[in-house]
Tab-separated table of C-alpha atoms in Angstrom:
chain	number	residue	atom	x	y	z
A	235	ASN	CA	-0.014	0.757	-28.834
A	236	ARG	CA	-3.116	1.903	-28.562
A	237	ASN	CA	-5.183	2.915	-30.937
A	238	GLY	CA	-2.633	4.455	-32.842
A	239	GLU	CA	-1.211	6.068	-29.133
A	240	THR	CA	1.780	4.781	-28.230
A	241	VAL	CA	1.751	4.119	-24.441
A	242	LEU	CA	4.890	5.492	-22.214
A	243	ARG	CA	5.603	3.458	-18.157
A	244	LYS	CA	7.825	4.475	-16.469
A	245	LEU	CA	9.271	2.509	-14.159
A	246	GLY	CA	9.595	6.049	-11.009
A	247	SER	CA	10.631	9.458	-12.395
A	248	GLY	CA	13.983	9.964	-10.285
A	249	PHE	CA	11.574	12.647	-9.192
A	250	ARG	CA	12.927	13.095	-5.058
A	251	THR	CA	13.168	15.657	-2.230
A	252	ALA	CA	15.168	15.864	0.941
A	253	ASP	CA	11.775	14.859	2.407
A	254	ARG	CA	10.264	12.357	-0.339
A	255	PRO	CA	11.963	9.407	-1.618
A	256	LYS	CA	12.695	8.678	-4.931
A	257	HIS	CA	9.241	8.171	-6.372
A	258	ALA	CA	8.592	4.539	-6.976
A	259	GLY	CA	5.582	4.159	-8.338
A	260	VAL	CA	4.190	3.338	-11.915
A	261	ASP	CA	3.552	6.284	-14.552
A	262	ILE	CA	1.646	5.386	-17.020
A	263	ASN	CA	0.459	7.882	-20.152
A	264	LEU	CA	-1.285	7.964	-23.686
A	265	GLY	CA	0.571	9.610	-26.102
A	266	TYR	CA	3.112	12.294	-25.296
A	267	LYS	CA	3.160	14.889	-22.456
A	268	SER	CA	-0.268	16.325	-21.338
A	269	GLN	CA	-1.517	14.833	-25.084
A	270	ASP	CA	-3.985	12.346	-22.473
A	271	LEU	CA	-5.223	15.294	-20.394
A	272	GLY	CA	-8.608	14.605	-19.537
A	273	ALA	CA	-8.675	10.831	-20.972
A	274	PRO	CA	-10.421	8.599	-18.144
A	275	ILE	CA	-8.866	6.679	-15.300
A	276	LEU	CA	-10.217	3.583	-15.029
A	277	ALA	CA	-9.494	1.556	-11.703
A	278	THR	CA	-6.765	-1.419	-11.885
A	279	HIS	CA	-8.546	-3.347	-9.396
A	280	SER	CA	-12.124	-3.481	-6.842
A	281	GLY	CA	-12.016	-1.687	-3.956
A	282	LYS	CA	-13.141	1.245	-1.280
A	283	VAL	CA	-11.909	4.898	-2.355
A	284	ILE	CA	-9.484	5.366	0.631
A	285	ALA	CA	-8.556	9.122	0.518
A	286	ILE	CA	-9.411	11.865	-2.101
A	287	LYS	CA	-7.278	14.684	-1.991
A	288	PRO	CA	-7.102	18.141	-3.765
A	289	TYR	CA	-4.880	19.855	-5.711
A	290	SER	CA	-5.322	22.709	-3.547
A	291	ASP	CA	-3.371	21.072	-0.603
A	292	ASN	CA	-0.183	21.807	-2.442
A	293	ASP	CA	1.091	18.296	-2.323
A	294	GLY	CA	3.045	17.450	-5.478
A	295	GLY	CA	0.610	14.712	-6.688
A	296	GLY	CA	-2.142	17.064	-7.788
A	297	ASN	CA	-5.559	15.861	-7.751
A	298	ARG	CA	-5.356	12.151	-6.324
A	299	ILE	CA	-8.078	9.472	-5.133
A	300	TYR	CA	-6.514	6.748	-3.018
A	301	ILE	CA	-8.074	2.401	-3.613
A	302	GLN	CA	-7.428	-0.338	-1.634
A	303	SER	CA	-9.097	-4.033	-2.198
A	304	LEU	CA	-11.932	-4.943	0.093
A	305	ASP	CA	-9.717	-7.294	2.243
A	306	GLY	CA	-6.772	-4.683	2.483
A	307	SER	CA	-3.585	-6.446	0.321
A	308	ILE	CA	-3.755	-3.672	-2.451
A	309	GLN	CA	-3.757	-0.218	-2.417
A	310	THR	CA	-3.460	2.473	-5.501
A	311	ARG	CA	-3.176	5.864	-5.603
A	312	TYR	CA	-4.105	7.513	-8.904
A	313	MET	CA	-2.371	11.076	-9.153
A	314	HIS	CA	-2.032	14.110	-11.360
A	315	LEU	CA	-5.751	13.778	-12.122
A	316	GLU	CA	-7.682	16.722	-14.437
A	317	SER	CA	-11.165	15.819	-11.991
A	318	PHE	CA	-12.839	12.779	-10.135
A	319	ALA	CA	-15.738	11.144	-11.097
A	320	ASP	CA	-19.291	12.308	-10.389
A	321	GLY	CA	-20.304	10.965	-6.851
A	322	LEU	CA	-16.821	9.186	-5.531
A	323	GLU	CA	-15.992	10.345	-2.220
A	324	VAL	CA	-14.709	7.949	0.807
A	325	GLY	CA	-16.131	5.123	1.467
A	326	SER	CA	-17.866	4.555	-2.303
A	327	GLU	CA	-17.570	0.956	-3.917
A	328	VAL	CA	-15.620	1.112	-7.573
A	329	LYS	CA	-15.124	-1.918	-9.533
A	330	GLU	CA	-12.019	-2.876	-11.380
A	331	GLY	CA	-12.020	-0.940	-15.046
A	332	GLN	CA	-15.042	1.675	-13.254
A	333	ILE	CA	-13.931	5.373	-14.570
A	334	ILE	CA	-12.409	7.151	-11.069
């Protein structure tokens, strides 16, 4: 519970298709369904942007950004984003807690 909102964490969504394995990510939402639409998304670790993918490429993940730690040990993917923070591009350095 954060500021009166419920934080839902769900390991995997059970989503799968013939060409994709079961979803193994962690879904984090504030509120119910799209109540958190437009809420800021923060990088969970420092690193560099290694990919920015638009909704228009017809991938089920929508707008997505991939960040890899500088030592290459951690890579996170942030999916279903409404938009990307201004100035972010492949190669941009981000800090833990930065709005992406």
